[in-house]
Amino acid sequence: MLSIDNLQANVEDKNILKGLSLEIKPGEIHAIMGPNGSGKSTLGYVLSGREGYEVTGGTATLNGDNLFDLEADERAKKGLFLAFQYPVEIPGVSNMEFLKASVDTVREYQGKDALDTVSFMKLAREKCNAVNLDPHFLKRGVNEGFSGGEKKRNEIMQMMLLEPSLCILDETDSGLDIDALQVVADGVNACRDPNRSFIIVTHYQRLLDYIVPDKVHVLSDGKIIKSGGKELARELEKKGYSWIEKA
Amino acid sequence: MNISLQNSTAEFLNSGSSISESLTSTLEDYINSSESTPDWLKTLKLNSIKSLSDFSIPSRKMEHWKYNDISSVISNPLGLKKDSELAKQPSTVDLNKLNLPLMSSVLCVFIDGEYSEGLSNLRQQEGFEVTTFKDASETQIEEIKSSLVSAAQQKNLFIQINDSVSMNGLYLKIDANKKSVMPIYLIYLSTNDDSQLTNNQVVINCNQNSQSCIVEHFINLNNETEDSSQLACQQTILELGENSHCDHYRISTGSKNINKISRLLVKLAKDSNLSSFHFSEGAVLDKTDIDVWHQGSNSESKMTGIYLPSEKNQIDFHTCVEHQVPHCNSRETFRGIIADSSSATFNGKIHIFKDAQKSDAQLSNKNLLLTNQAQINTKPELEIYADDVVCAHGATIAKIDEKAVYYLKSRGISETQAKKMLSVGFINELLDEINQTELHKYLTDKVQSSLSNLK
Ligand SMILES: Nc1ncnc2c1ncn2[C@@H]1O[C@H](COP(=O)(O)OP(=O)(O)OP(=O)(O)O)[C@@H](O)[C@H]1O
Ligand SMILES: [Mg+2]
């Protein structure tokens, strides 16, 4: 599914990712944990193709395609999805218009049938309900004035509509209340599929009680310094990161 | 026969100089030689020509012309058609081919400034009067005269020339208490392909307690020349009687190879209510002066504007809202998306007179620059002589939000489409203020096609 080899990347000429390698097989869930500023969000941005995030070495392929040859929108069409740590507010563009444009292009690219407006609205409302977001959020500007938790649920709703093959969730659990956390976890679990993989960036073991990962990695100073099973998250929760960083 | 303004227009290059005797006498001859103009109108015009001496030739040193490139107007001689020629205009225009909205409303059509009875259609509606100035009755003449005389301005030479030489015009009167449902659609067509000066004046009187919808639409049909020196001048005077409501639109579309200099003056009597929507796609120069005079207490005005210049176009709005009396309320919201190497100027003035206590005036102007070459000059001006007023104004200039572009791209939307969505999003809420469904659709489509060339 996803294969990252010795990835190095700069932001504003500052080296952030310093040789990161990661292999994810179809259907797997990988959790990435690590201290603030270690490069977790940077990894998501680099993989999804944000401008200003310069790859200086290494490779990344998604289902065989070299990601760095593709524009951000092409990567999305090929099934990469990033749920943002800080979703962007876009006043004036309605959530519905945005979702329709997005789903239309992605489906067209993937050779799926186009959805007419009525069936799309039906589907969008369904997904809203699935993440416990009132359907009238569809009429509002994209993320405009949404609370932190509403923004995160809006991200998960987009993920459900786009049916991507690789989902990167960047701290989707931060700022969620306990019920919303359950809703988001249920959403992710409902999306689990032998052909869909997840990278879940989180600071908290709690989310991983609901979404059980196949692997847990520790990212520190731009590199993966330790990998393990789900029990590693529990250990980190107890001991912090310093014991690994020192080792 | 064409009367050339060349000798005088050449002087436009000499900044700040005053109007030459030769221009004045050329125009006087032009008026005097007209066979079909009634005497009262000639007298009015000759008086207006006298006022030309109060004007200076526009120059970049003057606030009103600071950001305008009028070289294409002044580098060529401008022709003025005799009124006998104007009347003979062939009406080869087929309105049905223009895909216009509101075609089942009352239609008043002008070709190159001249009212075309053939293309117009008054739909035998009751409750209003329409007449050309030439055919006006005694009462109507008095009303027209008083409107024109009280509309005098000192800022814009071209508007004054328009007032001096436009031999004809249209007078529209909405009867008192008339709650007209059918919009009145004024279509100003430009068809000239040579260097002509065209002129037009419209006086609209909405009498007390009336309700009306007036749509003014400027369309340039001439696609022939790349850069035309054609100049279309126009002035509309809209008078709102006591407790009258007017839903007004003034839009410019069509090919952009024209210079247009126009003015809208609205006078609001007690308890009257104006909503005025403006839209321009741009032209070589599209310059609009808007004067809104609150002359009766408790009158309310709401002005909304969208401008979308592209290529090398220029759009200029000079608006001036005067609160002449207490207890009036004005709201003004203009937004522009400036593409390519085009430029836009927005000058919004709020003038609160000394006794106009409890005035509430708000002005907002927001601009989106799509390229590094695009230019915007925005300047809110406040002149406040009363102390108990609420007055707010603000202007912003922004570029496309790259974070938002990335967010949309990360969802599969192409860069071009993302920029287009964000641009439309910038003006969407203003478009939504259009109450006429057909017009809303028409302008939404115009916006889409205007923005379809985004890179
Ligand atoms: N535009 C930028 N200019 C300079 N430095 C940047 C820029 N963007 C990110 N960085 C730096 O890159 C480093 C990694 O940031 P990143 O957002 O990837 O961390 P993170 O692991 O996601 O942290 P957190 O857990 O707080 O979300 C940080 O030191 C950050 O300050
Ligand atoms: Mg982060």
mmCIF file of C-alpha atoms in Angstrom, chain A residues 2-216:
data_model
loop_
_atom_site.group_PDB
_atom_site.id
_atom_site.type_symbol
_atom_site.label_atom_id
_atom_site.label_comp_id
_atom_site.label_asym_id
_atom_site.label_seq_id
_atom_site.Cartn_x
_atom_site.Cartn_y
_atom_site.Cartn_z
ATOM 1 C CA LEU A 2 2.344 2.740 1.257
ATOM 2 C CA SER A 3 6.068 2.481 1.176
ATOM 3 C CA ILE A 4 8.277 5.282 2.503
ATOM 4 C CA ASP A 5 12.002 4.965 2.207
ATOM 5 C CA ASN A 6 14.582 7.226 3.858
ATOM 6 C CA LEU A 7 12.380 10.309 3.440
ATOM 7 C CA GLN A 8 14.003 13.683 4.050
ATOM 8 C CA ALA A 9 12.145 16.965 3.810
ATOM 9 C CA ASN A 10 12.681 20.654 4.474
ATOM 10 C CA VAL A 11 10.324 23.399 5.479
ATOM 11 C CA GLU A 12 11.638 26.867 4.772
ATOM 12 C CA ASP A 13 15.115 25.430 4.341
ATOM 13 C CA LYS A 14 14.922 23.811 7.744
ATOM 14 C CA ASN A 15 15.428 20.061 7.738
ATOM 15 C CA ILE A 16 12.440 18.468 9.500
ATOM 16 C CA LEU A 17 12.216 14.886 8.263
ATOM 17 C CA LYS A 18 15.585 13.232 8.549
ATOM 18 C CA GLY A 19 15.427 9.825 6.952
ATOM 19 C CA LEU A 20 12.050 8.293 7.696
ATOM 20 C CA SER A 21 11.083 4.835 6.529
ATOM 21 C CA LEU A 22 7.705 3.159 6.901
ATOM 22 C CA GLU A 23 5.953 0.223 5.273
ATOM 23 C CA ILE A 24 2.182 -0.161 5.487
ATOM 24 C CA LYS A 25 0.319 -3.131 4.069
ATOM 25 C CA PRO A 26 -3.280 -3.070 2.841
ATOM 26 C CA GLY A 27 -5.785 -3.146 5.697
ATOM 27 C CA GLU A 28 -3.261 -2.180 8.384
ATOM 28 C CA ILE A 29 -3.584 0.540 10.949
ATOM 29 C CA HIS A 30 -0.399 2.255 12.065
ATOM 30 C CA ALA A 31 -0.292 4.720 14.908
ATOM 31 C CA ILE A 32 2.380 7.408 15.004
ATOM 32 C CA MET A 33 3.137 9.072 18.305
ATOM 33 C CA GLY A 34 5.874 11.453 19.256
ATOM 34 C CA PRO A 35 6.717 14.726 20.953
ATOM 35 C CA ASN A 36 5.491 18.118 19.763
ATOM 36 C CA GLY A 37 7.444 19.418 16.824
ATOM 37 C CA SER A 38 8.911 16.051 15.911
ATOM 38 C CA GLY A 39 7.525 16.169 12.347
ATOM 39 C CA LYS A 40 4.268 14.188 12.475
ATOM 40 C CA SER A 41 2.147 16.793 10.706
ATOM 41 C CA THR A 42 5.022 17.490 8.350
ATOM 42 C CA LEU A 43 4.928 13.854 7.279
ATOM 43 C CA GLY A 44 1.219 14.158 6.453
ATOM 44 C CA TYR A 45 1.771 17.390 4.506
ATOM 45 C CA VAL A 46 4.710 15.975 2.578
ATOM 46 C CA LEU A 47 2.757 12.863 1.651
ATOM 47 C CA SER A 48 -0.312 14.850 0.581
ATOM 48 C CA GLY A 49 1.726 17.366 -1.424
ATOM 49 C CA ARG A 50 1.547 20.680 0.380
ATOM 50 C CA GLU A 51 3.483 23.450 -1.300
ATOM 51 C CA GLY A 52 6.526 24.659 0.602
ATOM 52 C CA TYR A 53 7.268 21.197 1.965
ATOM 53 C CA GLU A 54 10.324 20.292 -0.036
ATOM 54 C CA VAL A 55 11.399 16.680 -0.413
ATOM 55 C CA THR A 56 15.189 16.585 -0.402
ATOM 56 C CA GLY A 57 15.696 12.829 -0.431
ATOM 57 C CA GLY A 58 14.026 9.439 -0.300
ATOM 58 C CA THR A 59 10.902 8.052 -1.935
ATOM 59 C CA ALA A 60 7.271 7.344 -1.172
ATOM 60 C CA THR A 61 4.957 5.188 -3.258
ATOM 61 C CA LEU A 62 1.245 4.610 -2.889
ATOM 62 C CA ASN A 63 0.041 1.441 -4.593
ATOM 63 C CA GLY A 64 3.073 1.639 -6.838
ATOM 64 C CA ASP A 65 2.707 5.315 -7.815
ATOM 65 C CA ASN A 66 5.566 7.596 -6.898
ATOM 66 C CA LEU A 67 3.766 10.196 -4.814
ATOM 67 C CA PHE A 68 6.310 12.957 -5.355
ATOM 68 C CA ASP A 69 5.636 12.982 -9.093
ATOM 69 C CA LEU A 70 2.043 13.974 -8.448
ATOM 70 C CA GLU A 71 0.222 17.206 -7.589
ATOM 71 C CA ALA A 72 -1.775 17.267 -4.352
ATOM 72 C CA ASP A 73 -5.098 16.874 -6.173
ATOM 73 C CA GLU A 74 -3.781 13.914 -8.155
ATOM 74 C CA ARG A 75 -2.670 12.183 -4.976
ATOM 75 C CA ALA A 76 -6.176 12.651 -3.579
ATOM 76 C CA LYS A 77 -7.670 11.177 -6.714
ATOM 77 C CA LYS A 78 -5.388 8.182 -6.329
ATOM 78 C CA GLY A 79 -6.824 7.544 -2.899
ATOM 79 C CA LEU A 80 -4.712 9.471 -0.412
ATOM 80 C CA PHE A 81 -6.620 11.319 2.267
ATOM 81 C CA LEU A 82 -5.295 13.578 5.009
ATOM 82 C CA ALA A 83 -7.576 14.568 7.872
ATOM 83 C CA PHE A 84 -6.040 17.874 8.938
ATOM 84 C CA GLN A 85 -4.897 18.662 12.446
ATOM 85 C CA TYR A 86 -6.200 22.178 11.765
ATOM 86 C CA PRO A 87 -8.896 22.072 9.064
ATOM 87 C CA VAL A 88 -9.066 25.272 7.014
ATOM 88 C CA GLU A 89 -12.066 27.604 7.115
ATOM 89 C CA ILE A 90 -13.346 28.679 3.709
ATOM 90 C CA PRO A 91 -16.110 31.270 4.051
ATOM 91 C CA GLY A 92 -18.332 31.715 1.018
ATOM 92 C CA VAL A 93 -17.892 28.163 -0.276
ATOM 93 C CA SER A 94 -20.634 25.959 1.082
ATOM 94 C CA ASN A 95 -19.695 22.626 2.582
ATOM 95 C CA MET A 96 -22.133 20.943 0.210
ATOM 96 C CA GLU A 97 -20.680 22.593 -2.904
ATOM 97 C CA PHE A 98 -17.189 21.691 -1.740
ATOM 98 C CA LEU A 99 -18.035 18.058 -0.973
ATOM 99 C CA LYS A 100 -19.866 17.605 -4.252
ATOM 100 C CA ALA A 101 -16.959 19.047 -6.268
ATOM 101 C CA SER A 102 -14.538 16.858 -4.387
ATOM 102 C CA VAL A 103 -16.517 13.632 -4.624
ATOM 103 C CA ASP A 104 -17.346 14.284 -8.295
ATOM 104 C CA THR A 105 -13.703 14.674 -9.345
ATOM 105 C CA VAL A 106 -12.454 11.768 -7.302
ATOM 106 C CA ARG A 107 -15.213 9.417 -8.464
ATOM 107 C CA GLU A 108 -14.759 10.457 -12.063
ATOM 108 C CA TYR A 109 -11.039 9.779 -11.834
ATOM 109 C CA GLN A 110 -11.616 6.390 -10.287
ATOM 110 C CA GLY A 111 -14.094 5.465 -12.988
ATOM 111 C CA LYS A 112 -17.025 5.290 -10.584
ATOM 112 C CA ASP A 113 -20.486 6.431 -11.613
ATOM 113 C CA ALA A 114 -21.234 10.108 -11.164
ATOM 114 C CA LEU A 115 -23.753 10.842 -8.419
ATOM 115 C CA ASP A 116 -26.658 13.087 -9.309
ATOM 116 C CA THR A 117 -27.424 15.922 -6.922
ATOM 117 C CA VAL A 118 -30.276 14.149 -5.209
ATOM 118 C CA SER A 119 -28.415 10.944 -4.462
ATOM 119 C CA PHE A 120 -25.362 12.926 -3.421
ATOM 120 C CA MET A 121 -27.373 14.966 -0.946
ATOM 121 C CA LYS A 122 -28.855 11.788 0.428
ATOM 122 C CA LEU A 123 -25.425 10.246 0.821
ATOM 123 C CA ALA A 124 -23.972 13.403 2.390
ATOM 124 C CA ARG A 125 -26.794 13.549 4.919
ATOM 125 C CA GLU A 126 -26.248 9.913 5.751
ATOM 126 C CA LYS A 127 -22.558 10.515 6.428
ATOM 127 C CA CYS A 128 -23.401 13.580 8.503
ATOM 128 C CA ASN A 129 -25.565 11.416 10.680
ATOM 129 C CA ALA A 130 -22.810 8.834 10.924
ATOM 130 C CA VAL A 131 -20.497 11.396 12.529
ATOM 131 C CA ASN A 132 -23.304 12.994 14.495
ATOM 132 C CA LEU A 133 -23.151 16.295 12.624
ATOM 133 C CA ASP A 134 -26.442 18.047 11.938
ATOM 134 C CA PRO A 135 -27.099 18.045 8.155
ATOM 135 C CA HIS A 136 -27.503 21.820 8.195
ATOM 136 C CA PHE A 137 -23.710 21.951 8.492
ATOM 137 C CA LEU A 138 -23.767 21.071 4.801
ATOM 138 C CA LYS A 139 -25.174 24.486 4.033
ATOM 139 C CA ARG A 140 -22.592 26.426 5.997
ATOM 140 C CA GLY A 141 -19.291 27.654 4.646
ATOM 141 C CA VAL A 142 -16.577 24.986 4.731
ATOM 142 C CA ASN A 143 -15.553 24.721 8.404
ATOM 143 C CA GLU A 144 -16.675 28.325 8.831
ATOM 144 C CA GLY A 145 -17.257 28.966 12.489
ATOM 145 C CA PHE A 146 -17.285 25.220 13.219
ATOM 146 C CA SER A 147 -16.123 24.313 16.706
ATOM 147 C CA GLY A 148 -12.882 22.351 16.976
ATOM 148 C CA GLY A 149 -14.735 19.068 17.383
ATOM 149 C CA GLU A 150 -17.152 19.841 14.554
ATOM 150 C CA LYS A 151 -14.236 20.476 12.231
ATOM 151 C CA LYS A 152 -12.741 17.111 13.100
ATOM 152 C CA ARG A 153 -16.030 15.349 12.512
ATOM 153 C CA ASN A 154 -16.329 17.172 9.188
ATOM 154 C CA GLU A 155 -12.950 15.705 8.227
ATOM 155 C CA ILE A 156 -14.106 12.182 9.036
ATOM 156 C CA MET A 157 -17.283 12.766 7.059
ATOM 157 C CA GLN A 158 -15.185 13.733 4.026
ATOM 158 C CA MET A 159 -13.132 10.606 4.481
ATOM 159 C CA MET A 160 -16.286 8.500 4.459
ATOM 160 C CA LEU A 161 -17.553 10.172 1.283
ATOM 161 C CA LEU A 162 -14.282 9.868 -0.607
ATOM 162 C CA GLU A 163 -13.585 6.246 0.301
ATOM 163 C CA PRO A 164 -9.787 6.646 0.083
ATOM 164 C CA SER A 165 -7.301 3.785 0.184
ATOM 165 C CA LEU A 166 -4.859 5.493 2.541
ATOM 166 C CA CYS A 167 -6.194 7.649 5.370
ATOM 167 C CA ILE A 168 -3.863 9.811 7.419
ATOM 168 C CA LEU A 169 -5.589 11.137 10.510
ATOM 169 C CA ASP A 170 -3.557 13.923 12.096
ATOM 170 C CA GLU A 171 -4.619 14.284 15.726
ATOM 171 C CA THR A 172 -8.255 13.812 14.827
ATOM 172 C CA ASP A 173 -8.862 12.950 18.489
ATOM 173 C CA SER A 174 -7.497 16.223 19.899
ATOM 174 C CA GLY A 175 -10.234 18.508 21.109
ATOM 175 C CA LEU A 176 -12.957 15.884 20.908
ATOM 176 C CA ASP A 177 -15.281 15.296 23.827
ATOM 177 C CA ILE A 178 -15.692 11.719 25.035
ATOM 178 C CA ASP A 179 -18.819 11.055 22.994
ATOM 179 C CA ALA A 180 -17.326 12.577 19.853
ATOM 180 C CA LEU A 181 -14.228 10.466 20.302
ATOM 181 C CA GLN A 182 -16.444 7.397 20.290
ATOM 182 C CA VAL A 183 -18.257 8.674 17.175
ATOM 183 C CA VAL A 184 -15.008 9.273 15.312
ATOM 184 C CA ALA A 185 -13.609 5.904 16.343
ATOM 185 C CA ASP A 186 -16.809 4.182 15.237
ATOM 186 C CA GLY A 187 -16.522 6.050 11.929
ATOM 187 C CA VAL A 188 -12.984 4.869 11.394
ATOM 188 C CA ASN A 189 -13.804 1.300 12.398
ATOM 189 C CA ALA A 190 -16.746 1.286 10.015
ATOM 190 C CA CYS A 191 -14.352 2.278 7.246
ATOM 191 C CA ARG A 192 -11.922 -0.518 7.980
ATOM 192 C CA ASP A 193 -11.433 -2.644 4.930
ATOM 193 C CA PRO A 194 -8.831 -5.140 3.739
ATOM 194 C CA ASN A 195 -7.950 -2.648 1.012
ATOM 195 C CA ARG A 196 -7.822 0.466 3.160
ATOM 196 C CA SER A 197 -4.957 1.458 5.418
ATOM 197 C CA PHE A 198 -4.662 4.085 8.121
ATOM 198 C CA ILE A 199 -1.964 6.227 9.668
ATOM 199 C CA ILE A 200 -3.240 7.569 12.943
ATOM 200 C CA VAL A 201 -1.257 10.394 14.493
ATOM 201 C CA THR A 202 -2.168 10.852 18.120
ATOM 202 C CA HIS A 203 -0.800 11.919 21.482
ATOM 203 C CA TYR A 204 -3.153 9.737 23.461
ATOM 204 C CA GLN A 205 -3.377 6.040 24.125
ATOM 205 C CA ARG A 206 -7.123 6.555 24.691
ATOM 206 C CA LEU A 207 -7.997 6.677 20.971
ATOM 207 C CA LEU A 208 -6.067 3.469 20.452
ATOM 208 C CA ASP A 209 -8.359 1.694 22.900
ATOM 209 C CA TYR A 210 -11.126 2.268 20.367
ATOM 210 C CA ILE A 211 -9.138 1.930 17.177
ATOM 211 C CA VAL A 212 -6.736 -0.881 17.724
ATOM 212 C CA PRO A 213 -3.536 -0.400 15.703
ATOM 213 C CA ASP A 214 -1.446 -3.119 14.109
ATOM 214 C CA LYS A 215 1.707 -1.153 14.774
ATOM 215 C CA VAL A 216 2.804 1.833 16.844
#
